[in-house]
mmCIF file of C-alpha atoms in Angstrom:
data_model
loop_
_atom_site.group_PDB
_atom_site.id
_atom_site.type_symbol
_atom_site.label_atom_id
_atom_site.label_comp_id
_atom_site.label_asym_id
_atom_site.label_seq_id
_atom_site.Cartn_x
_atom_site.Cartn_y
_atom_site.Cartn_z
ATOM 1 C CA MET A 14 201.647 -36.061 157.478
ATOM 2 C CA GLN A 15 202.431 -34.098 153.385
ATOM 3 C CA LEU A 16 204.293 -30.822 153.949
ATOM 4 C CA SER A 17 203.105 -28.422 151.802
ATOM 5 C CA PRO A 18 205.061 -28.379 147.855
ATOM 6 C CA ALA A 19 207.208 -25.322 147.839
ATOM 7 C CA ILE A 20 208.107 -26.622 151.400
ATOM 8 C CA GLN A 21 209.031 -29.867 149.898
ATOM 9 C CA GLU A 22 211.556 -27.991 147.028
ATOM 10 C CA LEU A 23 212.577 -25.715 149.872
ATOM 11 C CA ILE A 24 214.407 -28.956 151.461
ATOM 12 C CA GLN A 25 215.048 -30.858 149.032
ATOM 13 C CA ALA A 26 216.825 -28.066 146.913
ATOM 14 C CA LEU A 27 218.093 -27.499 150.549
ATOM 15 C CA LYS A 28 220.303 -30.565 149.934
ATOM 16 C CA VAL A 29 222.326 -29.599 147.569
ATOM 17 C CA LEU A 30 224.644 -27.183 149.799
ATOM 18 C CA PRO A 31 227.559 -29.781 150.643
ATOM 19 C CA GLY A 32 227.049 -31.285 154.378
ATOM 20 C CA VAL A 33 223.909 -30.193 154.174
ATOM 21 C CA GLY A 34 221.309 -33.945 154.933
ATOM 22 C CA PRO A 35 217.448 -34.423 155.095
ATOM 23 C CA LYS A 36 217.159 -33.327 158.385
ATOM 24 C CA SER A 37 219.189 -30.379 158.488
ATOM 25 C CA ALA A 38 217.396 -28.986 155.496
ATOM 26 C CA GLN A 39 214.790 -29.526 157.378
ATOM 27 C CA ARG A 40 215.863 -27.158 159.822
ATOM 28 C CA MET A 41 216.826 -24.622 157.436
ATOM 29 C CA ALA A 42 213.490 -24.124 155.504
ATOM 30 C CA PHE A 43 211.652 -23.724 158.697
ATOM 31 C CA GLN A 44 214.221 -21.440 160.043
ATOM 32 C CA LEU A 45 214.358 -18.893 156.781
ATOM 33 C CA LEU A 46 210.008 -19.386 156.552
ATOM 34 C CA GLU A 47 209.498 -19.034 160.101
ATOM 35 C CA ARG A 48 212.460 -15.627 161.015
ATOM 36 C CA GLN A 49 214.457 -15.191 158.085
ATOM 37 C CA ARG A 50 212.379 -14.492 154.988
ATOM 38 C CA GLU A 51 214.090 -11.394 153.637
ATOM 39 C CA GLY A 52 217.084 -13.050 154.483
ATOM 40 C CA ALA A 53 215.704 -16.598 152.177
ATOM 41 C CA GLN A 54 214.757 -13.705 149.299
ATOM 42 C CA ARG A 55 218.513 -11.898 150.016
ATOM 43 C CA LEU A 56 220.141 -15.851 149.253
ATOM 44 C CA ALA A 57 217.557 -16.264 146.553
ATOM 45 C CA GLN A 58 219.602 -13.345 144.833
ATOM 46 C CA ALA A 59 222.507 -13.393 145.224
ATOM 47 C CA LEU A 60 222.884 -17.506 144.289
ATOM 48 C CA THR A 61 220.987 -16.389 140.981
ATOM 49 C CA GLN A 62 223.357 -13.246 139.999
ATOM 50 C CA ALA A 63 226.342 -15.488 141.213
ATOM 51 C CA VAL A 64 225.192 -18.015 138.998
ATOM 52 C CA GLU A 65 225.423 -15.764 135.825
ATOM 53 C CA LYS A 66 227.912 -13.938 136.868
ATOM 54 C CA VAL A 67 230.871 -15.740 138.166
ATOM 55 C CA GLY A 68 233.052 -18.010 135.064
ATOM 56 C CA HIS A 69 236.691 -18.799 135.553
ATOM 57 C CA CYS A 70 239.184 -16.971 134.914
ATOM 58 C CA ASN A 71 240.660 -17.057 131.194
ATOM 59 C CA ASP A 72 244.537 -17.740 132.559
ATOM 60 C CA CYS A 73 244.040 -18.994 135.568
ATOM 61 C CA ARG A 74 240.778 -20.976 135.951
ATOM 62 C CA THR A 75 239.486 -19.411 139.338
ATOM 63 C CA LEU A 76 236.268 -17.845 140.276
ATOM 64 C CA THR A 77 235.252 -14.367 138.778
ATOM 65 C CA GLU A 78 233.766 -12.234 137.868
ATOM 66 C CA SER A 79 235.486 -10.674 135.106
ATOM 67 C CA PRO A 80 238.045 -11.899 132.415
ATOM 68 C CA GLN A 81 240.861 -11.831 134.492
ATOM 69 C CA CYS A 82 241.030 -12.532 137.925
ATOM 70 C CA VAL A 83 242.581 -9.528 140.212
ATOM 71 C CA ILE A 84 245.410 -11.660 140.654
ATOM 72 C CA CYS A 85 246.081 -12.692 137.313
ATOM 73 C CA ALA A 86 245.703 -8.697 136.437
ATOM 74 C CA HIS A 87 248.506 -7.834 138.895
ATOM 75 C CA PRO A 88 251.242 -6.450 136.751
ATOM 76 C CA ALA A 89 253.886 -7.204 139.702
ATOM 77 C CA ARG A 90 252.493 -10.543 139.738
ATOM 78 C CA GLN A 91 252.437 -11.223 136.217
ATOM 79 C CA GLN A 92 256.440 -10.199 136.341
ATOM 80 C CA SER A 93 257.191 -12.532 139.544
ATOM 81 C CA GLY A 94 257.936 -15.483 137.218
ATOM 82 C CA MET A 95 256.608 -18.295 139.620
ATOM 83 C CA LEU A 96 253.303 -20.349 138.893
ATOM 84 C CA CYS A 97 251.822 -21.799 141.948
ATOM 85 C CA ILE A 98 249.076 -24.523 140.933
ATOM 86 C CA VAL A 99 246.610 -25.420 143.475
ATOM 87 C CA GLU A 100 243.329 -27.625 143.020
ATOM 88 C CA THR A 101 240.418 -25.597 144.415
ATOM 89 C CA PRO A 102 239.846 -21.366 144.372
ATOM 90 C CA ALA A 103 239.741 -22.224 147.920
ATOM 91 C CA ASP A 104 242.971 -22.905 147.967
ATOM 92 C CA VAL A 105 244.092 -19.628 146.525
ATOM 93 C CA LEU A 106 242.258 -17.739 149.417
ATOM 94 C CA ALA A 107 244.731 -19.592 152.154
ATOM 95 C CA ILE A 108 248.070 -19.171 149.993
ATOM 96 C CA GLU A 109 247.142 -15.481 150.330
ATOM 97 C CA GLN A 110 245.984 -15.447 153.794
ATOM 98 C CA THR A 111 249.492 -16.291 154.987
ATOM 99 C CA GLY A 112 251.120 -13.531 152.618
ATOM 100 C CA GLN A 113 253.999 -15.451 151.511
ATOM 101 C CA TYR A 114 253.425 -15.681 148.270
ATOM 102 C CA GLN A 115 253.470 -12.892 145.582
ATOM 103 C CA GLY A 116 252.783 -14.726 142.043
ATOM 104 C CA ARG A 117 250.341 -16.428 140.500
ATOM 105 C CA TYR A 118 248.103 -19.232 140.215
ATOM 106 C CA PHE A 119 246.846 -21.835 138.785
ATOM 107 C CA VAL A 120 243.727 -23.246 139.500
ATOM 108 C CA LEU A 121 243.237 -27.194 138.083
ATOM 109 C CA MET A 122 239.366 -27.103 139.553
ATOM 110 C CA GLY A 123 240.424 -30.667 140.833
ATOM 111 C CA HIS A 124 242.448 -33.462 140.848
ATOM 112 C CA LEU A 125 243.214 -35.855 137.837
ATOM 113 C CA SER A 126 241.584 -39.369 139.136
ATOM 114 C CA PRO A 127 241.213 -41.763 136.347
ATOM 115 C CA LEU A 128 238.157 -44.016 137.827
ATOM 116 C CA ASP A 129 236.470 -40.814 137.738
ATOM 117 C CA GLY A 130 236.560 -40.407 134.587
ATOM 118 C CA ILE A 131 238.820 -37.346 134.954
ATOM 119 C CA GLY A 132 241.590 -37.533 133.631
ATOM 120 C CA PRO A 133 244.135 -33.714 132.248
ATOM 121 C CA GLU A 134 242.134 -32.001 129.931
ATOM 122 C CA ASP A 135 239.489 -31.876 132.515
ATOM 123 C CA ILE A 136 241.657 -29.894 134.888
ATOM 124 C CA GLY A 137 242.992 -27.636 132.171
ATOM 125 C CA LEU A 138 246.700 -29.171 131.713
ATOM 126 C CA ASP A 139 246.993 -28.752 128.107
ATOM 127 C CA VAL A 140 245.862 -24.970 128.704
ATOM 128 C CA LEU A 141 248.566 -25.336 131.547
ATOM 129 C CA ALA A 142 250.782 -27.240 129.306
ATOM 130 C CA GLN A 143 250.364 -24.085 126.450
ATOM 131 C CA ARG A 144 251.108 -21.622 129.255
ATOM 132 C CA LEU A 145 254.143 -22.972 129.966
ATOM 133 C CA SER A 146 255.941 -23.493 126.303
ATOM 134 C CA SER A 147 254.628 -19.135 125.720
ATOM 135 C CA GLU A 148 255.303 -17.329 129.021
ATOM 136 C CA ALA A 149 258.685 -16.711 130.864
ATOM 137 C CA ILE A 150 258.070 -18.729 133.666
ATOM 138 C CA GLN A 151 260.924 -19.542 136.225
ATOM 139 C CA GLU A 152 259.140 -21.691 138.731
ATOM 140 C CA ILE A 153 256.157 -24.114 139.165
ATOM 141 C CA ILE A 154 255.353 -24.701 142.567
ATOM 142 C CA LEU A 155 253.570 -28.164 143.274
ATOM 143 C CA ALA A 156 250.622 -26.992 146.462
ATOM 144 C CA THR A 157 247.809 -29.683 145.169
ATOM 145 C CA ASN A 158 246.562 -31.252 148.540
ATOM 146 C CA PRO A 159 249.106 -33.756 149.882
ATOM 147 C CA THR A 160 246.215 -37.316 149.347
ATOM 148 C CA VAL A 161 246.976 -39.799 146.064
ATOM 149 C CA GLU A 162 245.065 -37.995 143.817
ATOM 150 C CA GLY A 163 247.017 -35.091 144.783
ATOM 151 C CA GLU A 164 249.796 -36.426 144.736
ATOM 152 C CA ALA A 165 249.024 -37.849 141.185
ATOM 153 C CA THR A 166 249.043 -34.516 139.894
ATOM 154 C CA ALA A 167 251.733 -33.237 140.990
ATOM 155 C CA HIS A 168 253.935 -35.840 139.679
ATOM 156 C CA TYR A 169 251.622 -34.888 135.787
ATOM 157 C CA ILE A 170 252.681 -31.560 136.205
ATOM 158 C CA ALA A 171 256.096 -31.951 137.336
ATOM 159 C CA GLU A 172 256.743 -33.785 133.677
ATOM 160 C CA LEU A 173 254.878 -31.618 132.065
ATOM 161 C CA ALA A 174 257.148 -29.500 133.862
ATOM 162 C CA ARG A 175 260.245 -30.772 133.187
ATOM 163 C CA GLN A 176 260.052 -31.473 129.968
ATOM 164 C CA ALA A 177 259.243 -27.345 129.545
ATOM 165 C CA HIS A 178 262.948 -27.107 130.909
ATOM 166 C CA ILE A 179 261.652 -25.178 133.939
ATOM 167 C CA LYS A 180 261.785 -25.904 137.874
ATOM 168 C CA THR A 181 259.521 -27.083 139.819
ATOM 169 C CA SER A 182 258.622 -27.718 143.494
ATOM 170 C CA ARG A 183 256.753 -29.193 146.098
ATOM 171 C CA ILE A 184 255.498 -27.364 148.581
ATOM 172 C CA ALA A 185 257.380 -29.114 152.093
ATOM 173 C CA HIS A 186 255.369 -31.813 153.921
ATOM 174 C CA GLY A 187 256.065 -31.816 157.523
ATOM 175 C CA VAL A 188 254.866 -31.686 161.845
ATOM 176 C CA PRO A 189 252.064 -29.203 161.775
ATOM 177 C CA VAL A 190 252.871 -25.782 163.761
ATOM 178 C CA GLY A 191 251.914 -26.099 167.098
ATOM 179 C CA GLY A 192 251.450 -29.844 166.730
ATOM 180 C CA GLU A 193 252.091 -32.359 169.359
ATOM 181 C CA LEU A 194 254.594 -35.351 167.843
ATOM 182 C CA GLU A 195 252.705 -37.579 169.615
ATOM 183 C CA TYR A 196 249.590 -37.070 167.381
ATOM 184 C CA VAL A 197 251.323 -36.811 164.352
ATOM 185 C CA ASP A 198 250.399 -39.621 161.602
ATOM 186 C CA GLN A 199 253.717 -41.619 160.797
ATOM 187 C CA ALA A 200 253.601 -40.318 157.044
ATOM 188 C CA THR A 201 253.885 -36.748 157.703
ATOM 189 C CA LEU A 202 256.579 -37.474 160.577
ATOM 190 C CA GLY A 203 258.399 -39.365 157.616
ATOM 191 C CA HIS A 204 258.292 -36.425 155.188
ATOM 192 C CA ALA A 205 259.480 -33.962 158.588
ATOM 193 C CA PHE A 206 262.355 -36.153 159.400
ATOM 194 C CA SER A 207 263.641 -36.250 155.396
ATOM 195 C CA GLY A 208 263.008 -33.180 154.902
ATOM 196 C CA ARG A 209 264.765 -31.706 157.977
ATOM 197 C CA LYS A 210 266.825 -28.274 158.051
ATOM 198 C CA ILE A 211 270.371 -27.837 158.851
ATOM 199 C CA ILE A 212 270.517 -25.111 161.511
ATOM 200 C CA GLU A 213 272.905 -23.282 160.312
ATOM 201 C CA ALA A 214 276.275 -22.574 162.995
ATOM 202 C CA ASN A 215 276.528 -18.110 163.753
ATOM 203 C CA MET B 8 242.984 -10.522 147.791
ATOM 204 C CA GLN B 9 239.494 -9.902 147.178
ATOM 205 C CA LEU B 10 236.930 -12.484 145.628
ATOM 206 C CA SER B 11 234.838 -10.980 144.024
ATOM 207 C CA PRO B 12 232.059 -9.453 144.570
ATOM 208 C CA ALA B 13 229.251 -11.880 143.333
ATOM 209 C CA ILE B 14 230.643 -14.412 145.289
ATOM 210 C CA GLN B 15 231.168 -12.726 148.335
ATOM 211 C CA GLU B 16 227.546 -11.749 148.336
ATOM 212 C CA LEU B 17 227.116 -14.666 148.354
ATOM 213 C CA ILE B 18 229.027 -16.155 151.502
ATOM 214 C CA GLN B 19 227.168 -13.371 153.037
ATOM 215 C CA ALA B 20 224.132 -14.581 152.214
ATOM 216 C CA LEU B 21 224.595 -17.519 153.200
ATOM 217 C CA LYS B 22 225.465 -17.094 156.827
ATOM 218 C CA VAL B 23 221.511 -17.028 157.073
ATOM 219 C CA LEU B 24 221.165 -19.991 157.573
ATOM 220 C CA PRO B 25 221.016 -21.605 161.075
ATOM 221 C CA GLY B 26 224.154 -23.196 161.991
ATOM 222 C CA VAL B 27 226.282 -21.713 159.090
ATOM 223 C CA GLY B 28 229.650 -19.577 159.607
ATOM 224 C CA PRO B 29 232.055 -17.966 157.504
ATOM 225 C CA LYS B 30 234.097 -20.893 156.390
ATOM 226 C CA SER B 31 231.274 -23.266 155.609
ATOM 227 C CA ALA B 32 229.571 -20.473 153.666
ATOM 228 C CA GLN B 33 232.447 -19.971 151.920
ATOM 229 C CA ARG B 34 232.931 -23.943 151.563
ATOM 230 C CA MET B 35 229.082 -24.219 150.314
ATOM 231 C CA ALA B 36 229.743 -20.773 147.707
ATOM 232 C CA PHE B 37 232.454 -22.643 146.050
ATOM 233 C CA GLN B 38 230.993 -25.604 145.733
ATOM 234 C CA LEU B 39 228.077 -24.800 144.430
ATOM 235 C CA LEU B 40 229.811 -22.392 141.802
ATOM 236 C CA GLU B 41 232.099 -25.231 140.593
ATOM 237 C CA ARG B 42 230.235 -27.677 140.256
ATOM 238 C CA GLN B 43 226.513 -27.585 141.398
ATOM 239 C CA ARG B 44 225.427 -24.410 138.872
ATOM 240 C CA GLU B 45 221.663 -26.619 138.324
ATOM 241 C CA GLY B 46 221.183 -27.409 141.407
ATOM 242 C CA ALA B 47 222.440 -22.746 143.120
ATOM 243 C CA GLN B 48 219.153 -22.370 140.361
ATOM 244 C CA ARG B 49 217.100 -24.470 141.717
ATOM 245 C CA LEU B 50 218.333 -23.363 144.915
ATOM 246 C CA ALA B 51 216.866 -19.858 144.591
ATOM 247 C CA GLN B 52 214.255 -20.458 142.639
ATOM 248 C CA ALA B 53 212.629 -22.807 145.111
ATOM 249 C CA LEU B 54 213.471 -19.761 147.769
ATOM 250 C CA THR B 55 211.806 -17.395 145.755
ATOM 251 C CA GLN B 56 208.477 -19.553 145.394
ATOM 252 C CA ALA B 57 208.509 -21.219 149.600
ATOM 253 C CA VAL B 58 209.081 -17.311 150.516
ATOM 254 C CA GLU B 59 206.004 -16.061 147.916
ATOM 255 C CA LYS B 60 203.671 -18.793 148.296
ATOM 256 C CA VAL B 61 203.949 -21.132 151.952
ATOM 257 C CA GLY B 62 202.194 -18.739 154.907
ATOM 258 C CA HIS B 63 200.247 -19.607 158.126
ATOM 259 C CA CYS B 64 197.474 -22.306 158.834
ATOM 260 C CA ASN B 65 193.931 -20.255 159.518
ATOM 261 C CA ASP B 66 193.825 -22.318 162.446
ATOM 262 C CA CYS B 67 196.621 -23.272 164.122
ATOM 263 C CA ARG B 68 199.488 -20.918 162.428
ATOM 264 C CA THR B 69 201.488 -23.616 160.575
ATOM 265 C CA LEU B 70 203.463 -23.040 157.696
ATOM 266 C CA THR B 71 201.633 -23.908 154.921
ATOM 267 C CA GLU B 72 200.359 -22.627 151.138
ATOM 268 C CA SER B 73 196.921 -22.887 151.465
ATOM 269 C CA PRO B 74 194.409 -20.682 154.184
ATOM 270 C CA GLN B 75 194.235 -24.134 156.009
ATOM 271 C CA CYS B 76 196.263 -26.881 156.325
ATOM 272 C CA VAL B 77 196.069 -30.807 155.591
ATOM 273 C CA ILE B 78 195.351 -31.290 159.114
ATOM 274 C CA CYS B 79 192.681 -28.360 160.855
ATOM 275 C CA ALA B 80 190.863 -29.625 157.102
ATOM 276 C CA HIS B 81 190.938 -33.543 157.842
ATOM 277 C CA PRO B 82 187.029 -34.379 159.048
ATOM 278 C CA ALA B 83 187.762 -36.806 161.195
ATOM 279 C CA ARG B 84 190.968 -35.018 162.938
ATOM 280 C CA GLN B 85 188.219 -32.247 163.831
ATOM 281 C CA GLN B 86 185.592 -34.324 165.357
ATOM 282 C CA SER B 87 188.257 -36.010 167.770
ATOM 283 C CA GLY B 88 187.617 -32.954 169.878
ATOM 284 C CA MET B 89 192.043 -33.079 171.131
ATOM 285 C CA LEU B 90 194.657 -29.904 170.307
ATOM 286 C CA CYS B 91 198.550 -30.477 171.027
ATOM 287 C CA ILE B 92 199.429 -27.386 171.372
ATOM 288 C CA VAL B 93 202.899 -27.341 169.573
ATOM 289 C CA GLU B 94 206.487 -24.648 169.754
ATOM 290 C CA THR B 95 207.106 -25.187 165.954
ATOM 291 C CA PRO B 96 206.205 -27.099 162.590
ATOM 292 C CA ALA B 97 208.649 -29.354 162.534
ATOM 293 C CA ASP B 98 207.057 -30.484 166.045
ATOM 294 C CA VAL B 99 204.144 -31.682 164.475
ATOM 295 C CA LEU B 100 206.025 -33.307 161.758
ATOM 296 C CA ALA B 101 207.829 -35.411 165.008
ATOM 297 C CA ILE B 102 204.174 -35.759 166.685
ATOM 298 C CA GLU B 103 203.174 -36.639 163.318
ATOM 299 C CA GLN B 104 206.355 -39.320 162.015
ATOM 300 C CA THR B 105 204.848 -41.363 165.536
ATOM 301 C CA GLY B 106 201.366 -42.160 164.667
ATOM 302 C CA GLN B 107 200.045 -41.752 168.363
ATOM 303 C CA TYR B 108 198.054 -38.908 167.595
ATOM 304 C CA GLN B 109 195.402 -38.355 165.543
ATOM 305 C CA GLY B 110 193.914 -34.622 166.852
ATOM 306 C CA ARG B 111 194.446 -31.489 165.885
ATOM 307 C CA TYR B 112 197.260 -29.073 166.112
ATOM 308 C CA PHE B 113 198.309 -25.302 167.627
ATOM 309 C CA VAL B 114 201.091 -24.177 166.566
ATOM 310 C CA LEU B 115 201.976 -21.239 168.698
ATOM 311 C CA MET B 116 205.659 -20.100 166.428
ATOM 312 C CA GLY B 117 207.667 -20.122 169.666
ATOM 313 C CA HIS B 118 206.836 -20.174 173.212
ATOM 314 C CA LEU B 119 206.805 -17.024 176.204
ATOM 315 C CA SER B 120 209.771 -14.823 176.196
ATOM 316 C CA PRO B 121 209.684 -11.426 177.937
ATOM 317 C CA LEU B 122 213.489 -10.633 178.280
ATOM 318 C CA ASP B 123 213.280 -11.246 173.924
ATOM 319 C CA GLY B 124 209.659 -8.541 174.527
ATOM 320 C CA ILE B 125 207.677 -12.655 173.083
ATOM 321 C CA GLY B 126 204.324 -11.709 174.432
ATOM 322 C CA PRO B 127 201.270 -14.462 174.285
ATOM 323 C CA GLU B 128 199.493 -12.149 171.466
ATOM 324 C CA ASP B 129 203.049 -12.502 169.499
ATOM 325 C CA ILE B 130 202.115 -16.628 169.856
ATOM 326 C CA GLY B 131 198.982 -16.438 168.698
ATOM 327 C CA LEU B 132 196.925 -17.251 172.641
ATOM 328 C CA ASP B 133 194.250 -14.723 172.184
ATOM 329 C CA VAL B 134 193.767 -16.792 169.260
ATOM 330 C CA LEU B 135 194.222 -20.114 171.175
ATOM 331 C CA ALA B 136 191.576 -18.268 173.355
ATOM 332 C CA GLN B 137 188.773 -17.646 171.471
ATOM 333 C CA ARG B 138 188.890 -20.993 169.760
ATOM 334 C CA LEU B 139 188.512 -22.134 173.502
ATOM 335 C CA SER B 140 185.863 -20.584 173.530
ATOM 336 C CA SER B 141 183.899 -21.249 170.364
ATOM 337 C CA GLU B 142 184.652 -24.803 169.960
ATOM 338 C CA ALA B 143 184.041 -27.974 171.288
ATOM 339 C CA ILE B 144 187.592 -28.776 172.733
ATOM 340 C CA GLN B 145 186.838 -31.548 175.398
ATOM 341 C CA GLU B 146 191.324 -32.175 175.470
ATOM 342 C CA ILE B 147 194.817 -29.961 175.702
ATOM 343 C CA ILE B 148 197.152 -31.420 175.427
ATOM 344 C CA LEU B 149 201.166 -29.601 176.377
ATOM 345 C CA ALA B 150 202.843 -30.674 173.839
ATOM 346 C CA THR B 151 205.659 -27.472 174.093
ATOM 347 C CA ASN B 152 209.089 -28.042 174.765
ATOM 348 C CA PRO B 153 210.666 -28.970 178.210
ATOM 349 C CA THR B 154 212.626 -25.623 178.892
ATOM 350 C CA VAL B 155 211.786 -22.787 180.995
ATOM 351 C CA GLU B 156 209.924 -20.934 178.671
ATOM 352 C CA GLY B 157 208.510 -24.200 177.175
ATOM 353 C CA GLU B 158 207.323 -25.218 180.479
ATOM 354 C CA ALA B 159 206.048 -21.421 181.281
ATOM 355 C CA THR B 160 204.110 -21.297 177.925
ATOM 356 C CA ALA B 161 202.241 -25.112 179.465
ATOM 357 C CA HIS B 162 202.026 -23.099 182.207
ATOM 358 C CA TYR B 163 199.776 -19.914 181.258
ATOM 359 C CA ILE B 164 198.056 -21.748 178.453
ATOM 360 C CA ALA B 165 196.794 -24.938 181.101
ATOM 361 C CA GLU B 166 195.386 -21.154 182.704
ATOM 362 C CA LEU B 167 193.545 -20.356 179.839
ATOM 363 C CA ALA B 168 192.324 -23.777 179.217
ATOM 364 C CA ARG B 169 191.133 -24.362 182.958
ATOM 365 C CA GLN B 170 189.286 -20.443 182.634
ATOM 366 C CA ALA B 171 186.999 -22.624 179.244
ATOM 367 C CA HIS B 172 187.166 -25.527 181.503
ATOM 368 C CA ILE B 173 188.477 -27.451 179.284
ATOM 369 C CA LYS B 174 190.818 -31.011 180.435
ATOM 370 C CA THR B 175 194.522 -30.565 180.232
ATOM 371 C CA SER B 176 197.299 -32.939 179.878
ATOM 372 C CA ARG B 177 201.539 -32.126 179.445
ATOM 373 C CA ILE B 178 203.757 -35.292 177.785
ATOM 374 C CA ALA B 179 205.372 -37.480 179.897
ATOM 375 C CA HIS B 180 208.995 -36.835 180.628
ATOM 376 C CA GLY B 181 211.075 -39.250 181.310
ATOM 377 C CA VAL B 182 214.069 -41.673 180.289
ATOM 378 C CA PRO B 183 213.769 -41.481 176.537
ATOM 379 C CA VAL B 184 213.705 -45.187 174.811
ATOM 380 C CA GLY B 185 217.225 -47.029 173.964
ATOM 381 C CA GLY B 186 218.837 -44.146 176.702
ATOM 382 C CA GLU B 187 221.112 -45.305 179.818
ATOM 383 C CA LEU B 188 220.167 -44.618 183.640
ATOM 384 C CA GLU B 189 223.727 -43.767 184.468
ATOM 385 C CA TYR B 190 223.445 -40.784 181.584
ATOM 386 C CA VAL B 191 220.194 -39.541 182.743
ATOM 387 C CA ASP B 192 220.149 -36.391 184.173
ATOM 388 C CA GLN B 193 219.086 -35.245 187.580
ATOM 389 C CA ALA B 194 216.118 -33.813 186.674
ATOM 390 C CA THR B 195 214.672 -36.065 184.164
ATOM 391 C CA LEU B 196 215.396 -39.331 186.005
ATOM 392 C CA GLY B 197 213.121 -37.640 189.181
ATOM 393 C CA HIS B 198 211.130 -36.514 186.459
ATOM 394 C CA ALA B 199 211.213 -41.039 185.684
ATOM 395 C CA PHE B 200 210.533 -41.245 189.081
ATOM 396 C CA SER B 201 207.585 -38.806 189.751
ATOM 397 C CA GLY B 202 205.773 -40.331 187.027
ATOM 398 C CA ARG B 203 206.200 -43.876 187.511
ATOM 399 C CA LYS B 204 203.178 -46.657 186.306
ATOM 400 C CA ILE B 205 202.008 -49.409 188.515
ATOM 401 C CA ILE B 206 202.506 -52.593 186.515
ATOM 402 C CA GLU B 207 199.203 -54.593 186.976
ATOM 403 C CA ALA B 208 199.407 -57.969 188.068
ATOM 404 C CA ASN B 209 197.029 -60.859 185.855
#
């Protein structure tokens, strides 16, 4: 049996969403058409609006509607002299939710991946190098993902920072809070030991 | 940190999809804006098109673009004299994929649920009663879901069919093919025993 073309096209189009396969796309399409027609229209408008309006911040490359994002435009953050390098805008959100960091960000929108043809310029490292030489940055915090590609990217940026004589740090790896040692992998536990902190006696 | 309004609106709008919560919606929004802008535009168009064009079949109430769906318009199926009652268009697809059934369908688009205020007319049982009296239907197959509401709905329709003197059957409940008895629930296993078939000797 053939579904009508508009439904088929909707199912195909829904498969662009991450984690949505043919079965979920079909379920979503039927759900929208049966019970959520207003929601579907609102989604269509939101998609069109977002694609039209949202671009990248000129300073940090994150997704934003204005030429400069809220964080880059914040005076206190501009004077902090801290720059945190992350892979995605979602990482910025996650770090902001900790409330621990009051500096600015630089969002790579990916990581170095020579096999996929993603080189330094594709993740904005030319822009970053320029910022390092022109701005008064005291410290760079490397917060790329602790994956092979993320580590390689961090390594590359650390080298850039060394050439510009800027202090560079990497976020700590270790045992996650609330986790159990028994279930932590070897590499993480290794990092937790090598990065151990001395408990100061009173 | 506040995301820009267009991104926030997109995340809100994505939550209308079944099975998508705040975290998935955020991931989808970033993925679309970072890497799938064309896909997002295509999805917006597909949604608008589908909401505009797709309505219900006049005969069987399934989702379709034309006044009569492909199955209802099929001459051989019209002459089959069989009518299968299902809850959703997805059920029609599932039954069609078996290739076992060559009759027509009636899609309730839901089930009787007095607590939610869904009565017989909300699931088109008035239309169905009219069809039962005006058309030459030899058999009704009740293929509503084997849930409490589905069974109640099947019971109600069986009564309608009895009044119209039409033979009515319910799809078989039993052990799923490829399943293991150990993991089958009591009710299903009970049905499998009460619905057992005699193996004919040669």
